[in-house]
Short mmCIF file of C-alpha atoms in Angstrom, two decimals:
data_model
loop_
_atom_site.label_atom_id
_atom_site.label_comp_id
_atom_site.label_asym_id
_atom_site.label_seq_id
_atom_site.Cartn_x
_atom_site.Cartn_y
_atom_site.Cartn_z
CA UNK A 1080 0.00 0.00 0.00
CA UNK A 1081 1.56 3.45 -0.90
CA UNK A 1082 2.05 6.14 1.72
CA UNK A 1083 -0.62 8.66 0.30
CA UNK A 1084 -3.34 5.62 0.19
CA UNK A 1085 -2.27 4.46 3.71
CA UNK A 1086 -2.82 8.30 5.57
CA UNK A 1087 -6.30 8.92 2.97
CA UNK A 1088 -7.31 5.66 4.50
CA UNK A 1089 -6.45 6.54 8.24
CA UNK A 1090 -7.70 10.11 7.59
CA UNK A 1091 -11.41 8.45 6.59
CA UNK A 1092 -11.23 6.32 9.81
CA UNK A 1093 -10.50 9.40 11.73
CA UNK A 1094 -12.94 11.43 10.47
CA UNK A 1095 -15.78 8.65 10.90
CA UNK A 1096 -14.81 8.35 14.70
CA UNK A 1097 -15.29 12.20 14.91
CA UNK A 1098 -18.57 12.56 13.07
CA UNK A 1099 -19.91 9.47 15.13
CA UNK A 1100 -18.67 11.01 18.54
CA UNK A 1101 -20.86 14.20 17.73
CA UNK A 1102 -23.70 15.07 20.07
CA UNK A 1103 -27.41 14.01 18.93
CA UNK A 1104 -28.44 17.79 18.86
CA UNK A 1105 -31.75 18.80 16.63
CA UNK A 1106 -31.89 22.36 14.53
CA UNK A 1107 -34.82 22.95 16.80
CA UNK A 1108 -35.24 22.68 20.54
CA UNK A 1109 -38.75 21.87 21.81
CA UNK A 1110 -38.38 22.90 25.37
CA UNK A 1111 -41.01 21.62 28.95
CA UNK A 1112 -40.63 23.49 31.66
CA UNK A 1113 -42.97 22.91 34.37
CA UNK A 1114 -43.87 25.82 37.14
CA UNK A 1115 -42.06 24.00 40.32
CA UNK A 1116 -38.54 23.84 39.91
CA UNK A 1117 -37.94 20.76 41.40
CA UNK A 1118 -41.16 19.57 39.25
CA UNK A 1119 -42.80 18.04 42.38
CA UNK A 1120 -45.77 18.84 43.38
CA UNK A 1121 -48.82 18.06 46.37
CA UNK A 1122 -51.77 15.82 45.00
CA UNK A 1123 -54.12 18.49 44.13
CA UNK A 1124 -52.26 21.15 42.55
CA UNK A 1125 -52.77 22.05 39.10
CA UNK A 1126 -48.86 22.28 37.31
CA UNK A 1127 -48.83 24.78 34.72
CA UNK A 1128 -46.25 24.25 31.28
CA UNK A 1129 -44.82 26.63 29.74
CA UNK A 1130 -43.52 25.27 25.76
CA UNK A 1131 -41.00 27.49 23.68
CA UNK A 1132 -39.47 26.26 20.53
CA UNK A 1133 -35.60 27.71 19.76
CA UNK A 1134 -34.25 27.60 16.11
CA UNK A 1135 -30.36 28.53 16.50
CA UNK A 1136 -30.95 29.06 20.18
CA UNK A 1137 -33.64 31.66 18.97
CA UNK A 1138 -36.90 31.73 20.24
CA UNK A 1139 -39.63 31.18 17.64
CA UNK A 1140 -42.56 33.10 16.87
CA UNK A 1141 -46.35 31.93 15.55
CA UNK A 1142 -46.07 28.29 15.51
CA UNK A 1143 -48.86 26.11 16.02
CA UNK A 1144 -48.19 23.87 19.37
CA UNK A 1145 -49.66 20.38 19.66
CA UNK A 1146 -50.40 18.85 23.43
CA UNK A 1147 -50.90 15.91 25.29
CA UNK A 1148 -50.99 15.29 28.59
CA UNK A 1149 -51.83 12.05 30.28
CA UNK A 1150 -50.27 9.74 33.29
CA UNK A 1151 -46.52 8.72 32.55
CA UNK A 1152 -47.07 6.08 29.95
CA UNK A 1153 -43.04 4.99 30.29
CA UNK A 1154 -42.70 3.96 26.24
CA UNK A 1155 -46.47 2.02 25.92
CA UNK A 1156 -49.75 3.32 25.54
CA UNK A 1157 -51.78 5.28 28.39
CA UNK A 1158 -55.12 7.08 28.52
CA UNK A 1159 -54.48 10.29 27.17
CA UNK A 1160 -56.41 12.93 29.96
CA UNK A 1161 -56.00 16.00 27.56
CA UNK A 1162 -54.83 17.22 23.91
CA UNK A 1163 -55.26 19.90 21.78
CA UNK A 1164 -52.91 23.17 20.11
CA UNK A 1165 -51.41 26.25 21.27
CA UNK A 1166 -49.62 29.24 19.54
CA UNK A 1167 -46.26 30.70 20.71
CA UNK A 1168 -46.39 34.30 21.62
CA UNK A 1169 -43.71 36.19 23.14
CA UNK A 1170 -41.32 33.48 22.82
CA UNK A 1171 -43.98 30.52 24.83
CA UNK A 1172 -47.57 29.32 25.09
CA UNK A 1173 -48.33 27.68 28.42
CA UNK A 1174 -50.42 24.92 28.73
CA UNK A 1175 -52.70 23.46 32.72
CA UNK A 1176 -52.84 20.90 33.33
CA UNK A 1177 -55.81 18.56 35.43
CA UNK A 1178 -55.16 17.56 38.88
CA UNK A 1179 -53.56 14.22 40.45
CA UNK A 1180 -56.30 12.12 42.77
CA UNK A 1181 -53.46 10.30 44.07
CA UNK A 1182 -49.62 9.91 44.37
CA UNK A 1183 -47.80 9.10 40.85
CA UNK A 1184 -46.54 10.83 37.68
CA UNK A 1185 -48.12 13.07 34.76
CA UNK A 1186 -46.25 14.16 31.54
CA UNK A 1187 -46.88 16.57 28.82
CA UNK A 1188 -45.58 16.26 25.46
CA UNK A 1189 -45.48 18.94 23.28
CA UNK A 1190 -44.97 18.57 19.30
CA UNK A 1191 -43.73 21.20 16.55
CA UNK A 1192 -43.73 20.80 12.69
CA UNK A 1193 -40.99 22.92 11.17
CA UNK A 1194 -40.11 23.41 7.34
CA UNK A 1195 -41.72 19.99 7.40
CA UNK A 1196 -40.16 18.42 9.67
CA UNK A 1197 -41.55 17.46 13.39
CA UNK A 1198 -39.89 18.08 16.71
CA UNK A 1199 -41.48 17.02 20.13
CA UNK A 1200 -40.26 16.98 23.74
CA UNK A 1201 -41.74 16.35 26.97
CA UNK A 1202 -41.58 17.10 30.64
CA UNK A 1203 -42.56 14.65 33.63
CA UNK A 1204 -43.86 16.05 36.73
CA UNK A 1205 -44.64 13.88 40.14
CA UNK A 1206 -47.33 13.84 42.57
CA UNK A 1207 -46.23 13.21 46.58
CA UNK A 1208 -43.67 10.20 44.71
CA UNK A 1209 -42.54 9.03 48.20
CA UNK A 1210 -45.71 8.40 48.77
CA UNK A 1211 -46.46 6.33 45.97
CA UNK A 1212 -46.98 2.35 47.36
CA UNK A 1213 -46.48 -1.35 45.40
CA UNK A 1214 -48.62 -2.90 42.90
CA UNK A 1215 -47.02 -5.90 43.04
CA UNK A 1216 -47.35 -8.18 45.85
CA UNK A 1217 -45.41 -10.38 48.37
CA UNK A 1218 -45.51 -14.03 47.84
CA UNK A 1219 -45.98 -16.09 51.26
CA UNK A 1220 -43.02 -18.45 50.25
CA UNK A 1221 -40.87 -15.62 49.07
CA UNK A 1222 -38.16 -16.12 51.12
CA UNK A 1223 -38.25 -19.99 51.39
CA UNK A 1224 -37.99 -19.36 47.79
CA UNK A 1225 -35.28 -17.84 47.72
CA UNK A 1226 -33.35 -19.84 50.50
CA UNK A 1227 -33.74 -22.71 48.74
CA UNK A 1228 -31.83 -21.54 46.15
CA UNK A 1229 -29.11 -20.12 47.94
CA UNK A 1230 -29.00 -23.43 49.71
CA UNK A 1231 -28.82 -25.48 46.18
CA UNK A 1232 -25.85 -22.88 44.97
CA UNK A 1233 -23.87 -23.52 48.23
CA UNK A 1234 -23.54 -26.84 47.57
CA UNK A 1235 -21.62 -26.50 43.84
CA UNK A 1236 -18.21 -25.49 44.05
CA UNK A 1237 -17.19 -22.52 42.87
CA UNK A 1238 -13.92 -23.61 41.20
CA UNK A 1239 -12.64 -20.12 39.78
CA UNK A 1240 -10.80 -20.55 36.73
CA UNK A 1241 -9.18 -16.92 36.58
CA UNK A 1242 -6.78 -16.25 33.60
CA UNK A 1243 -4.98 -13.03 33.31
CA UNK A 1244 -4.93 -10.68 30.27
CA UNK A 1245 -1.54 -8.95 29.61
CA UNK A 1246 -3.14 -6.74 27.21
CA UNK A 1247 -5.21 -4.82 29.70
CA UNK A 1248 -3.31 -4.91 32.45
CA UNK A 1249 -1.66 -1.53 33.76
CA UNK A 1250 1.18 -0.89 36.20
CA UNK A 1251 -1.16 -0.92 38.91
CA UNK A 1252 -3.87 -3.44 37.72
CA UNK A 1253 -3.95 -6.90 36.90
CA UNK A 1254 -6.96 -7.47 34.88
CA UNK A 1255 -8.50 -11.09 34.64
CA UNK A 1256 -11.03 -13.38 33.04
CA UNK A 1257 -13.21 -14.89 35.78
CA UNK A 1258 -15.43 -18.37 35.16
CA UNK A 1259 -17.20 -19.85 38.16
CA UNK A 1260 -19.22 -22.37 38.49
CA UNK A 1261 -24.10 -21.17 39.50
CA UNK A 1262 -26.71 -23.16 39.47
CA UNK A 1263 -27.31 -24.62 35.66
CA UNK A 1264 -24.08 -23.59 34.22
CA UNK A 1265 -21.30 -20.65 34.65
CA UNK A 1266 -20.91 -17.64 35.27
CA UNK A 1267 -18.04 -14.92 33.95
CA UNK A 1268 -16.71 -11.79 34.75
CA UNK A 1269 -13.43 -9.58 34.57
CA UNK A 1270 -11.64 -9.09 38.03
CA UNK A 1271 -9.30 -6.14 38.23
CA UNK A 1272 -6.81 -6.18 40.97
CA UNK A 1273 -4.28 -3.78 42.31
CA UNK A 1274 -1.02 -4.65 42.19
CA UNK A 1275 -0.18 -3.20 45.49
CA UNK A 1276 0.05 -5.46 48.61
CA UNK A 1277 -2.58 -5.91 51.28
CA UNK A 1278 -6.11 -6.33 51.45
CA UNK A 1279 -8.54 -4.27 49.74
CA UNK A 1280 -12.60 -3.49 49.87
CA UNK A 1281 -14.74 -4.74 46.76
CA UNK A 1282 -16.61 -3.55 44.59
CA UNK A 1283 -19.29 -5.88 42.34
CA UNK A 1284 -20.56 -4.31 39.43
CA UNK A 1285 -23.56 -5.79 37.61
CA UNK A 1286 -24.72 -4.98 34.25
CA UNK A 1287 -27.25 -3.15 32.33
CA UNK A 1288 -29.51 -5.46 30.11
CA UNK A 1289 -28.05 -6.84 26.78
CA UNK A 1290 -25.83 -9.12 26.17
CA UNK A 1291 -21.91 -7.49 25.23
CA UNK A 1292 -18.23 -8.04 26.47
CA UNK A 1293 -17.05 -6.55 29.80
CA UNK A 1294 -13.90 -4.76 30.11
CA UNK A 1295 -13.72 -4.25 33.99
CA UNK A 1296 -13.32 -1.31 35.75
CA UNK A 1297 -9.35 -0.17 36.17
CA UNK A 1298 -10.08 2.88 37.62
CA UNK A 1299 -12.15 1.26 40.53
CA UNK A 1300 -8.42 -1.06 40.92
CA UNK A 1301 -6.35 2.26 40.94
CA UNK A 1302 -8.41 3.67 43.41
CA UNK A 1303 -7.44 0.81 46.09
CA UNK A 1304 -10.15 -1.67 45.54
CA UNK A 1305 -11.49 -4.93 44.29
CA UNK A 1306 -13.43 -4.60 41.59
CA UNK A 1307 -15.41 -7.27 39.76
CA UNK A 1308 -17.64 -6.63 36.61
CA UNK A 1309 -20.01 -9.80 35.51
CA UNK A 1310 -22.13 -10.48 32.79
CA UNK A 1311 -25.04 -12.46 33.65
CA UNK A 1312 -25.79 -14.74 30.54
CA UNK A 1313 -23.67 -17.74 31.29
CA UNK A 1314 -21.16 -17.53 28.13
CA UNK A 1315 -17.34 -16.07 28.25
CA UNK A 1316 -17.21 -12.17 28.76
CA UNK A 1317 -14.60 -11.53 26.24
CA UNK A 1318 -15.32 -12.55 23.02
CA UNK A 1319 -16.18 -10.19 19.93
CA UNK A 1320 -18.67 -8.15 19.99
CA UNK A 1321 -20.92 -10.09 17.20
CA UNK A 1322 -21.18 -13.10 18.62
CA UNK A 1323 -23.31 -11.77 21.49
CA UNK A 1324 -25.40 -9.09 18.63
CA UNK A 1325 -25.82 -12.66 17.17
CA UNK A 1326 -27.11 -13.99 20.49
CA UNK A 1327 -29.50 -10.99 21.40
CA UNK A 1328 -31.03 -11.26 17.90
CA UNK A 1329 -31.48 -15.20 18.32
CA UNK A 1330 -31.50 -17.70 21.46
CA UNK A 1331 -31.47 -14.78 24.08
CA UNK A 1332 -34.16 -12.28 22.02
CA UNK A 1333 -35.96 -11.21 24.81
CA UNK A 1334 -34.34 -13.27 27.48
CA UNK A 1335 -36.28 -11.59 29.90
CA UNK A 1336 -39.48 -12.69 29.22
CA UNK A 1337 -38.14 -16.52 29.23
CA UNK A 1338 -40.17 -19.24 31.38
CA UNK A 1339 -41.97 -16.08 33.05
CA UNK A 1340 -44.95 -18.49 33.66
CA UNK A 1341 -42.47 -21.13 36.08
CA UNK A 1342 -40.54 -19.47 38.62
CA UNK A 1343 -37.75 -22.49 39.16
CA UNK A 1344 -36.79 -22.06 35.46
CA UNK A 1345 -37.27 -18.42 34.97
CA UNK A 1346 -34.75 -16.85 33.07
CA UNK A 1347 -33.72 -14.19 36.44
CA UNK A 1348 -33.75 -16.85 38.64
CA UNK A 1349 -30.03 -18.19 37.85
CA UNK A 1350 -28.99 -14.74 37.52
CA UNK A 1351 -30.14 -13.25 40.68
CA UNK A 1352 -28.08 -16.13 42.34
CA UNK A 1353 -25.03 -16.14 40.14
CA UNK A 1354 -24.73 -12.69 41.61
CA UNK A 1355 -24.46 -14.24 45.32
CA UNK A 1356 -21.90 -16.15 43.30
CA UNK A 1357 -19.85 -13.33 42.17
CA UNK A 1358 -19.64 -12.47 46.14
CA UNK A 1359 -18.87 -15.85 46.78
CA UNK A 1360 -15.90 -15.50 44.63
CA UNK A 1361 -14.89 -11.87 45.93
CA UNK A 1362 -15.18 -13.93 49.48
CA UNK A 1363 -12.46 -16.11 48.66
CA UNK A 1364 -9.99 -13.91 47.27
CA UNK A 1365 -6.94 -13.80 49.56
CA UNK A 1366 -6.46 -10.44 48.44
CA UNK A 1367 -10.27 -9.33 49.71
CA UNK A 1368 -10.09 -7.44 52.96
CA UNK A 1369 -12.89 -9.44 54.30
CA UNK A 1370 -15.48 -6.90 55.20
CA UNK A 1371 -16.40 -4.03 52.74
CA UNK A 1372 -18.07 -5.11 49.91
CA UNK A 1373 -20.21 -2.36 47.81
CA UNK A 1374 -22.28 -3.75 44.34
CA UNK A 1375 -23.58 -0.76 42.03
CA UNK A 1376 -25.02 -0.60 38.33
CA UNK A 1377 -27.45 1.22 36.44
CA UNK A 1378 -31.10 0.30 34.79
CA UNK A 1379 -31.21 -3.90 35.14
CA UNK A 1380 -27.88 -3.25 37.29
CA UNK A 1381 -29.70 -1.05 39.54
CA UNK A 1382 -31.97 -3.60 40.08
CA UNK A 1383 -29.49 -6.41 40.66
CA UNK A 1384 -28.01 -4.14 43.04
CA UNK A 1385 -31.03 -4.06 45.02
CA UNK A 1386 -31.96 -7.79 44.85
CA UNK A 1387 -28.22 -8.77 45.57
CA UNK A 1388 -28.41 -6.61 48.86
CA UNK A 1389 -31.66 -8.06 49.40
CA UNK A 1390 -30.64 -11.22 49.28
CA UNK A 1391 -27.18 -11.74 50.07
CA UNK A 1392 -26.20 -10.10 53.75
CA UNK A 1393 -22.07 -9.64 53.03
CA UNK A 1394 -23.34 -6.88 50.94
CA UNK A 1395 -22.50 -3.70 52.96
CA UNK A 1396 -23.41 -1.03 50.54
CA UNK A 1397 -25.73 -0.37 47.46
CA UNK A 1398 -25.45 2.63 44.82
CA UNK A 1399 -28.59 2.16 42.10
CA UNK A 1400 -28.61 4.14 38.85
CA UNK A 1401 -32.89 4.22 37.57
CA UNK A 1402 -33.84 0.47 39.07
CA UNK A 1403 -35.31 -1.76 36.16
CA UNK A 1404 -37.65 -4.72 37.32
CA UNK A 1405 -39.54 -2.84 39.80
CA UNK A 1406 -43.28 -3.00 40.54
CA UNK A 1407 -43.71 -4.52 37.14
CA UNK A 1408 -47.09 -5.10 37.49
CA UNK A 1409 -47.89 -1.02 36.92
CA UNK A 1410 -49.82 -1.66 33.55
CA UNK A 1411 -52.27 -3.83 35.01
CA UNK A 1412 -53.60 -0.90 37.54
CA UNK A 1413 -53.83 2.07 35.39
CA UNK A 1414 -49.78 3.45 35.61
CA UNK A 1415 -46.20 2.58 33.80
CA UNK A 1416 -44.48 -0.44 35.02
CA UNK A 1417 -41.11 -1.44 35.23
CA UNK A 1418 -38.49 -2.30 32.62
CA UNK A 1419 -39.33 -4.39 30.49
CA UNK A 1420 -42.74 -3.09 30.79
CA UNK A 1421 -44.00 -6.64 29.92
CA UNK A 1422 -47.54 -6.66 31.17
CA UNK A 1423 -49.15 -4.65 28.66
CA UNK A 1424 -50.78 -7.72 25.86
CA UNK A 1425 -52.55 -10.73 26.15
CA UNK A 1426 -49.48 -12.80 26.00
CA UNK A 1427 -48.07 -11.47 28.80
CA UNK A 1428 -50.94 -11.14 31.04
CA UNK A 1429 -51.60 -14.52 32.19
CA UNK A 1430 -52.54 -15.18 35.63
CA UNK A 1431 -48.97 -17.57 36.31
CA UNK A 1432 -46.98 -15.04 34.85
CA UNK A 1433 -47.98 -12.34 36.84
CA UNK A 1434 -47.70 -14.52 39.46
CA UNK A 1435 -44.27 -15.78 38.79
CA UNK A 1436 -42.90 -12.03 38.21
CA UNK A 1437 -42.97 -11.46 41.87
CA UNK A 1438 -40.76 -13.56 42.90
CA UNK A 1439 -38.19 -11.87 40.56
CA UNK A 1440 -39.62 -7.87 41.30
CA UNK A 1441 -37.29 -5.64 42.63
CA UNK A 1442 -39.99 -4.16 45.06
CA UNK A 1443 -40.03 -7.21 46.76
CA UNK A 1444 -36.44 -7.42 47.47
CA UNK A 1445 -36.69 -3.67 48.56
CA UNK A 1446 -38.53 -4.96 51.32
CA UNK A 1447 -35.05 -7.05 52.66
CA UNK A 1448 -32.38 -4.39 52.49
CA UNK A 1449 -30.60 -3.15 55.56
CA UNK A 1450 -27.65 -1.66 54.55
CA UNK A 1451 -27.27 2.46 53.60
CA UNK A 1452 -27.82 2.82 50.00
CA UNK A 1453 -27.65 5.31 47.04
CA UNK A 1454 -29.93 6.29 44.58
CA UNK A 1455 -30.17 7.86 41.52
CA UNK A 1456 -32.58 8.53 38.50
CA UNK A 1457 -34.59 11.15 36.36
CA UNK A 1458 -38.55 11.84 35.76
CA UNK A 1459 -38.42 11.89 32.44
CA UNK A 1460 -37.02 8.02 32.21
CA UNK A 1461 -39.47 6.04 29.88
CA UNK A 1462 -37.46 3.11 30.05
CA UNK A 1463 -37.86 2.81 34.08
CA UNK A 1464 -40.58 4.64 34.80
CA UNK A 1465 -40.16 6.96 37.96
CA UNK A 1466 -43.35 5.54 39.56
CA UNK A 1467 -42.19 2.09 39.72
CA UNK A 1468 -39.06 3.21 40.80
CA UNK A 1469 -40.25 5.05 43.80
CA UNK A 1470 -42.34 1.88 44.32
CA UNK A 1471 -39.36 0.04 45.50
CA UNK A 1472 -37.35 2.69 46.97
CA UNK A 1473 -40.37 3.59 49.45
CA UNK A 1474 -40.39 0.15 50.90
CA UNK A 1475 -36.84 0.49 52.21
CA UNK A 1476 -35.98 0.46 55.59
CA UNK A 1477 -32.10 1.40 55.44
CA UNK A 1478 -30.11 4.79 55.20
CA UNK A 1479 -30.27 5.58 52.12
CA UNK A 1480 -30.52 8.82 49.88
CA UNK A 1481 -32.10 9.65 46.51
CA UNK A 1482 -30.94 12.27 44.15
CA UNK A 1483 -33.21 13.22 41.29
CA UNK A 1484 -31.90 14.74 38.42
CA UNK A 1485 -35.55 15.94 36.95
CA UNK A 1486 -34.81 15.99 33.13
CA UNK A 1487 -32.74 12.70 32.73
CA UNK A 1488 -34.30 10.21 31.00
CA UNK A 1489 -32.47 6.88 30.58
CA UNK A 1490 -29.30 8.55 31.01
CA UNK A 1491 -27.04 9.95 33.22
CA UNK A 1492 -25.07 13.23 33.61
CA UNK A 1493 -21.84 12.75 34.27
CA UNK A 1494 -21.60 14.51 37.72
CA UNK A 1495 -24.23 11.62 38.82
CA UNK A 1496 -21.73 9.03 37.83
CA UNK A 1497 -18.64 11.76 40.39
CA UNK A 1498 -21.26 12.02 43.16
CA UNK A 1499 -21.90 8.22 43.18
CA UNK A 1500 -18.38 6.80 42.78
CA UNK A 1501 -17.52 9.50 45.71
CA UNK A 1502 -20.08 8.05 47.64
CA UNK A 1503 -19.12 4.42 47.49
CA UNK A 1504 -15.76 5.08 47.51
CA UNK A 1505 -16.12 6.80 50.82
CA UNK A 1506 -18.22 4.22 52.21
CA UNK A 1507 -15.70 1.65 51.37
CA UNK A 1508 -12.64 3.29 52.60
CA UNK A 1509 -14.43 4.30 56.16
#
């Protein structure tokens, strides 16, 4: 290959990684802003909208406004409560809304049509959330449940098989591959371990949903601790990236939905308890300190972190970015359910499915922790809707703190990701 071909060739690569890394910005901004700043409200009060559209950070002028406003619908279908138009003058056109009978969430979505094209946006607002209470419900054999299969996974070994990876290893880290043995197969993680003498805290990390390779966390290594990252499907962790796009478009489409109507074969069922597994594993490491142990992920990994405190007492601390799973059984009283918002068709809601999903709701392993915890999510999530959210957080009975950032939807700013590695980090080092 000649030199000029070789740099127009790395030139092209270069400028595809720069046009991909660009923001997601529109020409025109459709912006919600509700009349409480910290869009909360009492049940009774009547929130007021105000819309503006911005073309080159420009207010516009004239434009027809459509409406709707109905209960959080996360991304299905809810009863719309009111629609109609508006016309910006002055920069805005504001828009009241009906009141809330009782405790939950109420969004308005406001659409645009410019030079053809149509922008919308929408704003969230809550009703007394912390006083929003379960669907869902609390099976009487719930915990025998789940003893017995903590018992059954106590009895395989774990045999570790723990192979290190040069390549992404640092001068502080040593980075492994991690296979143990769960309940009806393996599971695998990376382990990334300072180099430095002594004994450290732990951290588990558990993933969001999807099936992908792990890479560990080095920083969590250089900052003095233990840090485990697992994946949750059963099947090696570092592989290439299309064998697992080949697995989430075939065997595991939907893997969440799988034996929903038998709770001993449900799909979550060897995944919540490969994650006492994965603090099995930190257990045995000579290297573990023996006493702080901290697990913390985001959307399905909020939720693990949850159900892992819940169920597994050598977890000292908790930090849970927008909790998927929770009260999932929203849709079938009239308000969004949990990721993956499942019970919203006739194939879904079958009286043994429902039934079956509580043994694997988050809101019902709310009901178990004990140890301080911190949380994090937005109103505007439509993935994890904040009412099902709240749902579980309200049942626990254990320090813990919530920080709302209003206007995130399934997403988070990146000083949410400082204030909650500060947090466990400080828990971990006390």
């Amino acid at each position: 290959m000649n030199t000029r071909l070789y740099l127009s060739l790395i030139c092209i690569a270069l400028l595809s990684l720069y046009v991909h890394a660009q923001p997601q910005r529109k020409l025109v901004k459709v912006i919600v802003s509700p009349d409480q700043t910290d869009w909360t409200y009492a049940i009774g009060d009547r929130p007021e909208f105000s819309i503006s559209v911005l073309r080159n950070n420009m207010p516009m002028e004239g434009i027809q406004i459509s409406y709707t406003i109905q209960p959080d619908p996360g991304y299905r279908t809810l009863k719309i409560w009111d629609k109609g138009t508006v016309s910006l003058k002055n920069g805005s056109a504001k828009v009241k809304a009906g009141k809330m009978d009782e405790p939950g969430f109420l969004r308005c979505t406001a659409t645009v049509t410019v030079d053809g094209k149509e922008y919308s946006s929408y704003t969230t607002v809550g009703f007394a959330p912390h006083k929003i209470e379960p669907t869902t419900t609390l099976p009487k054999d719930f915990e025998e449940f789940w003893n017995q299969g903590k018992k059954a996974l106590a009895e395989i070994p774990i045999n570790p098989i723990m192979t290190l990876l040069p390549e992404r290893c640092t001068d502080k880290v040593d980075v492994y591959h991690v296979e143990l043995n769960n309940i009806k197969g393996k599971i695998y993680g990376i382990l990334c371990r300072p180099k430095k003498e002594g004994k450290h805290p732990a951290i588990l990390r558990v993933p969001g949903a999807g099936i992908r390779p792990y890479y560990g966390e080095v920083s969590d290594a250089e900052a003095g601790f233990l840090s485990f990252t697992i994946g949750i499907h059963g099947i090696p962790v570092n592989m290439e990236k299309k064998v697992y796009d080949n697995l989430m478009q075939g065997a595991l489409n939907s893997y969440w939905t799988t034996n929903l109507d038998d709770k001993d074969n449900a799909y979550y069922k060897r995944v919540y308890l490969g994650c006492v597994r994965a603090v099995d594993f930190i257990e045995s490491l000579e290297s573990f300190n023996g006493e702080d142990i901290g697990v913390t992920g985001g959307s399905q990994g909020g939720a693990l972190s949850i159900i892992t405190a819940g169920l597994d007492d050598r977890i000292d601390y908790l930090a849970a970015f927008y909790p998927a799973l929770s009260d999932l059984t929203g849709f079938l009283h009239g308000r969004a359910g949990g990721w993956p918002q499942i019970f919203v068709d006739e194939y879904t809601n079958k009286p043994e499915k429902i039934e079956t999903s509580k043994y694997f709701d988050v809101v019902n392993f709310a009901r178990f922790v004990k140890v301080p915890g911190w949380y994090s999510w937005g109103y505007n999530d439509n993935v994890c809707p904040p009412a099902s959210m709240y749902a579980a957080y309200n049942l626990i009975d254990a320090k813990k703190e919530l920080h709302v950032f209003q206007e995130t939807q399934h997403w988070t700013f990146p000083e949410q990701r400082e204030l909650r590695n500060a947090w466990l980090y400080r828990q971990l080092n006390d």
